[in-house]
mmCIF file of C-alpha atoms in Angstrom:
data_model
loop_
_atom_site.group_PDB
_atom_site.id
_atom_site.type_symbol
_atom_site.label_atom_id
_atom_site.label_comp_id
_atom_site.label_asym_id
_atom_site.label_seq_id
_atom_site.Cartn_x
_atom_site.Cartn_y
_atom_site.Cartn_z
ATOM 1 C CA MET U 1 6.011 2.800 26.678
ATOM 2 C CA PRO U 2 4.660 -0.503 28.213
ATOM 3 C CA LYS U 3 6.920 -3.440 27.740
ATOM 4 C CA LYS U 4 4.190 -5.482 26.032
ATOM 5 C CA LEU U 5 4.005 -3.004 23.136
ATOM 6 C CA VAL U 6 7.661 -3.088 22.368
ATOM 7 C CA GLY U 7 8.573 -5.095 19.301
ATOM 8 C CA ASP U 8 5.258 -4.619 17.447
ATOM 9 C CA PRO U 9 5.767 -3.015 14.011
ATOM 10 C CA VAL U 10 4.913 0.762 13.661
ATOM 11 C CA SER U 11 5.005 2.707 10.493
ATOM 12 C CA LEU U 12 5.006 6.479 10.746
ATOM 13 C CA TYR U 13 4.835 8.924 7.874
ATOM 14 C CA ALA U 14 3.855 12.580 8.461
ATOM 15 C CA ASP U 15 0.413 12.283 10.134
ATOM 16 C CA ASP U 16 -0.259 8.686 9.037
ATOM 17 C CA VAL U 17 0.426 5.754 11.454
ATOM 18 C CA VAL U 18 0.102 2.006 11.064
ATOM 19 C CA ILE U 19 0.369 -0.116 14.122
ATOM 20 C CA VAL U 20 0.532 -3.815 13.972
ATOM 21 C CA MET U 21 -0.723 -5.543 17.023
ATOM 22 C CA ARG U 22 -0.418 -9.211 17.953
ATOM 23 C CA ASP U 23 -2.807 -8.799 20.804
ATOM 24 C CA LEU U 24 -6.057 -7.026 20.471
ATOM 25 C CA SER U 25 -6.149 -6.244 24.116
ATOM 26 C CA GLN U 26 -3.494 -3.611 23.321
ATOM 27 C CA LEU U 27 -5.914 -1.494 21.319
ATOM 28 C CA LYS U 28 -7.412 0.354 24.270
ATOM 29 C CA LEU U 29 -4.020 1.052 25.663
ATOM 30 C CA ILE U 30 -2.659 2.209 22.285
ATOM 31 C CA THR U 31 -5.603 4.541 21.727
ATOM 32 C CA GLU U 32 -5.032 6.000 25.259
ATOM 33 C CA LEU U 33 -1.366 6.524 24.484
ATOM 34 C CA ILE U 34 -2.222 8.191 21.188
ATOM 35 C CA GLN U 35 -4.624 10.518 22.975
ATOM 36 C CA GLN U 36 -2.129 11.345 25.722
ATOM 37 C CA CYS U 37 0.746 12.059 23.230
ATOM 38 C CA GLY U 38 -1.770 14.230 21.271
ATOM 39 C CA LYS U 39 -2.589 16.311 24.303
ATOM 40 C CA TYR U 40 1.105 16.740 25.084
ATOM 41 C CA MET U 41 1.847 17.888 21.568
ATOM 42 C CA GLY U 42 -1.367 19.831 21.141
ATOM 43 C CA LEU U 43 -2.705 17.387 18.501
ATOM 44 C CA THR U 44 -6.042 15.549 18.160
ATOM 45 C CA HIS U 45 -6.509 11.887 17.304
ATOM 46 C CA ASN U 46 -9.027 11.771 14.433
ATOM 47 C CA LEU U 47 -11.144 8.718 15.055
ATOM 48 C CA GLN U 48 -13.014 9.251 11.803
ATOM 49 C CA LYS U 49 -9.744 8.550 9.989
ATOM 50 C CA THR U 50 -8.895 5.545 12.194
ATOM 51 C CA VAL U 51 -9.573 1.968 10.964
ATOM 52 C CA MET U 52 -8.628 -1.531 12.088
ATOM 53 C CA PHE U 53 -8.330 -4.922 10.404
ATOM 54 C CA SER U 54 -8.772 -8.112 12.347
ATOM 55 C CA GLN U 55 -8.350 -11.803 11.410
ATOM 56 C CA THR U 56 -10.144 -12.813 14.666
ATOM 57 C CA LEU U 57 -13.085 -10.407 15.012
ATOM 58 C CA GLN U 58 -15.532 -11.474 12.329
ATOM 59 C CA GLY U 59 -18.873 -9.681 12.281
ATOM 60 C CA ASP U 60 -18.044 -6.992 14.687
ATOM 61 C CA THR U 61 -18.222 -3.417 13.446
ATOM 62 C CA GLN U 62 -16.024 -1.660 15.943
ATOM 63 C CA LEU U 63 -13.863 -2.133 19.011
ATOM 64 C CA HIS U 64 -13.157 0.743 21.482
ATOM 65 C CA GLY U 65 -14.552 3.253 19.071
ATOM 66 C CA VAL U 66 -12.269 2.074 16.238
ATOM 67 C CA PRO U 67 -14.134 0.696 13.127
ATOM 68 C CA ILE U 68 -13.168 -2.794 11.981
ATOM 69 C CA MET U 69 -12.799 -2.900 8.203
ATOM 70 C CA SER U 70 -13.303 -5.826 5.977
ATOM 71 C CA GLU U 71 -12.149 -4.226 2.777
ATOM 72 C CA PRO U 72 -8.562 -3.018 2.187
ATOM 73 C CA VAL U 73 -7.899 0.673 2.653
ATOM 74 C CA LYS U 74 -5.137 2.760 0.929
ATOM 75 C CA TYR U 75 -2.159 3.803 3.098
ATOM 76 C CA LEU U 76 0.730 5.625 1.405
ATOM 77 C CA GLY U 77 -0.380 4.398 -2.045
ATOM 78 C CA ALA U 78 -0.698 0.682 -1.011
ATOM 79 C CA TYR U 79 -3.665 -1.188 0.076
ATOM 80 C CA LEU U 80 -3.688 -2.823 3.422
ATOM 81 C CA GLY U 81 -6.026 -5.349 4.808
ATOM 82 C CA ASP U 82 -6.936 -8.974 3.919
ATOM 83 C CA SER U 83 -3.818 -10.187 2.203
ATOM 84 C CA SER U 84 -5.370 -11.634 -1.015
ATOM 85 C CA ALA U 85 -7.722 -8.746 -1.586
ATOM 86 C CA ALA U 86 -5.018 -6.108 -0.787
ATOM 87 C CA GLU U 87 -2.446 -7.977 -3.017
ATOM 88 C CA ASN U 88 -4.977 -8.047 -5.881
ATOM 89 C CA LYS U 89 -5.907 -4.371 -5.514
ATOM 90 C CA ASN U 90 -2.204 -3.314 -5.336
ATOM 91 C CA PHE U 91 -1.416 -5.243 -8.513
ATOM 92 C CA GLU U 92 -4.368 -3.947 -10.322
ATOM 93 C CA HIS U 93 -3.291 -0.355 -9.475
ATOM 94 C CA ILE U 94 0.198 -1.073 -10.764
ATOM 95 C CA VAL U 95 -1.098 -2.532 -14.072
ATOM 96 C CA VAL U 96 -3.509 0.364 -14.591
ATOM 97 C CA LYS U 97 -0.827 2.929 -13.976
ATOM 98 C CA PHE U 98 1.625 1.103 -16.114
ATOM 99 C CA LYS U 99 -0.866 1.014 -19.067
ATOM 100 C CA GLN U 100 -1.779 4.732 -18.625
ATOM 101 C CA ILE U 101 1.812 5.928 -18.767
ATOM 102 C CA ALA U 102 2.816 3.342 -21.476
ATOM 103 C CA LYS U 103 -0.031 4.319 -23.721
ATOM 104 C CA ARG U 104 1.094 7.949 -23.763
ATOM 105 C CA TRP U 105 4.697 7.123 -24.608
ATOM 106 C CA ARG U 106 3.854 4.278 -27.064
ATOM 107 C CA GLU U 107 2.448 7.015 -29.526
ATOM 108 C CA CYS U 108 5.907 8.512 -29.740
ATOM 109 C CA LYS U 109 8.437 6.814 -32.002
ATOM 110 C CA LEU U 110 11.062 6.092 -29.318
ATOM 111 C CA THR U 111 14.281 4.195 -29.675
ATOM 112 C CA ILE U 112 14.863 1.179 -27.448
ATOM 113 C CA PRO U 113 17.229 3.133 -25.188
ATOM 114 C CA ALA U 114 14.534 5.837 -24.814
ATOM 115 C CA ARG U 115 11.944 3.296 -24.065
ATOM 116 C CA ILE U 116 14.168 1.850 -21.375
ATOM 117 C CA THR U 117 14.614 5.331 -19.883
ATOM 118 C CA VAL U 118 10.797 5.808 -19.820
ATOM 119 C CA LEU U 119 10.318 2.370 -18.312
ATOM 120 C CA LYS U 120 12.827 3.060 -15.523
ATOM 121 C CA CYS U 121 12.075 6.654 -14.785
ATOM 122 C CA MET U 122 8.294 6.976 -15.453
ATOM 123 C CA ILE U 123 6.661 3.654 -15.285
ATOM 124 C CA LEU U 124 8.462 1.525 -12.772
ATOM 125 C CA SER U 125 8.939 4.445 -10.341
ATOM 126 C CA VAL U 126 5.204 4.272 -9.822
ATOM 127 C CA ALA U 127 5.339 0.614 -8.880
ATOM 128 C CA ILE U 128 8.533 0.535 -6.822
ATOM 129 C CA HIS U 129 6.991 1.639 -3.515
ATOM 130 C CA ILE U 130 4.082 -0.804 -3.743
ATOM 131 C CA LEU U 131 6.324 -3.669 -4.990
ATOM 132 C CA SER U 132 8.785 -3.077 -2.125
ATOM 133 C CA THR U 133 6.151 -2.747 0.652
ATOM 134 C CA THR U 134 3.669 -5.477 -0.202
ATOM 135 C CA HIS U 135 3.686 -9.183 -1.040
ATOM 136 C CA ASN U 136 3.517 -9.999 -4.705
ATOM 137 C CA SER U 137 3.071 -13.560 -6.131
ATOM 138 C CA SER U 138 5.597 -14.783 -8.683
ATOM 139 C CA GLU U 139 2.737 -14.988 -11.344
ATOM 140 C CA GLN U 140 2.128 -11.207 -10.799
ATOM 141 C CA LEU U 141 5.856 -10.413 -11.193
ATOM 142 C CA GLN U 142 5.982 -12.464 -14.356
ATOM 143 C CA ILE U 143 3.040 -10.572 -15.741
ATOM 144 C CA LEU U 144 4.799 -7.267 -14.904
ATOM 145 C CA GLN U 145 8.078 -8.538 -16.429
ATOM 146 C CA LYS U 146 6.220 -9.438 -19.713
ATOM 147 C CA MET U 147 4.695 -5.987 -19.768
ATOM 148 C CA CYS U 148 8.087 -4.307 -19.375
ATOM 149 C CA ASN U 149 9.628 -6.528 -22.048
ATOM 150 C CA ASP U 150 6.708 -5.799 -24.457
ATOM 151 C CA PHE U 151 6.976 -2.080 -23.898
ATOM 152 C CA VAL U 152 10.798 -2.039 -24.483
ATOM 153 C CA TRP U 153 11.037 -4.427 -27.340
ATOM 154 C CA HIS U 154 7.767 -3.801 -29.118
ATOM 155 C CA GLY U 155 6.674 -0.413 -27.836
ATOM 156 C CA GLN U 156 3.498 -2.035 -26.536
ATOM 157 C CA ASN U 157 1.746 -1.501 -23.190
#
């Protein structure tokens, strides 16, 4: 691998890859490397499923055949892209899931220990991945904490 690519973050999961580049000149080299690796392994790089975000390329629609996105896209359950838009979408997703699951369990007459178990096993498990892989403001975390407290102590969502 070329020396100038070493040190840039890469996330691999099954057939999904995220590559963070500090220098856009690397894009052509990276796409060539992906195609060469694919040929070696008998795989094909699907450009239709490939997107890029850029803070410096405003108004462009693609670079080296890779579309430049302005809206966040979902990768392994978390939205990536513009930090504030992605942050808001991720938090909205957590709140919606929290309310859906809590609503079902709120109808049951659960004890406080049972509500804590539901909170830990069913509700927060949905949010753990997104909360651990994305930035969240202290205000958002306070809202989530209040939702947890209300569910446990009052059976509300």
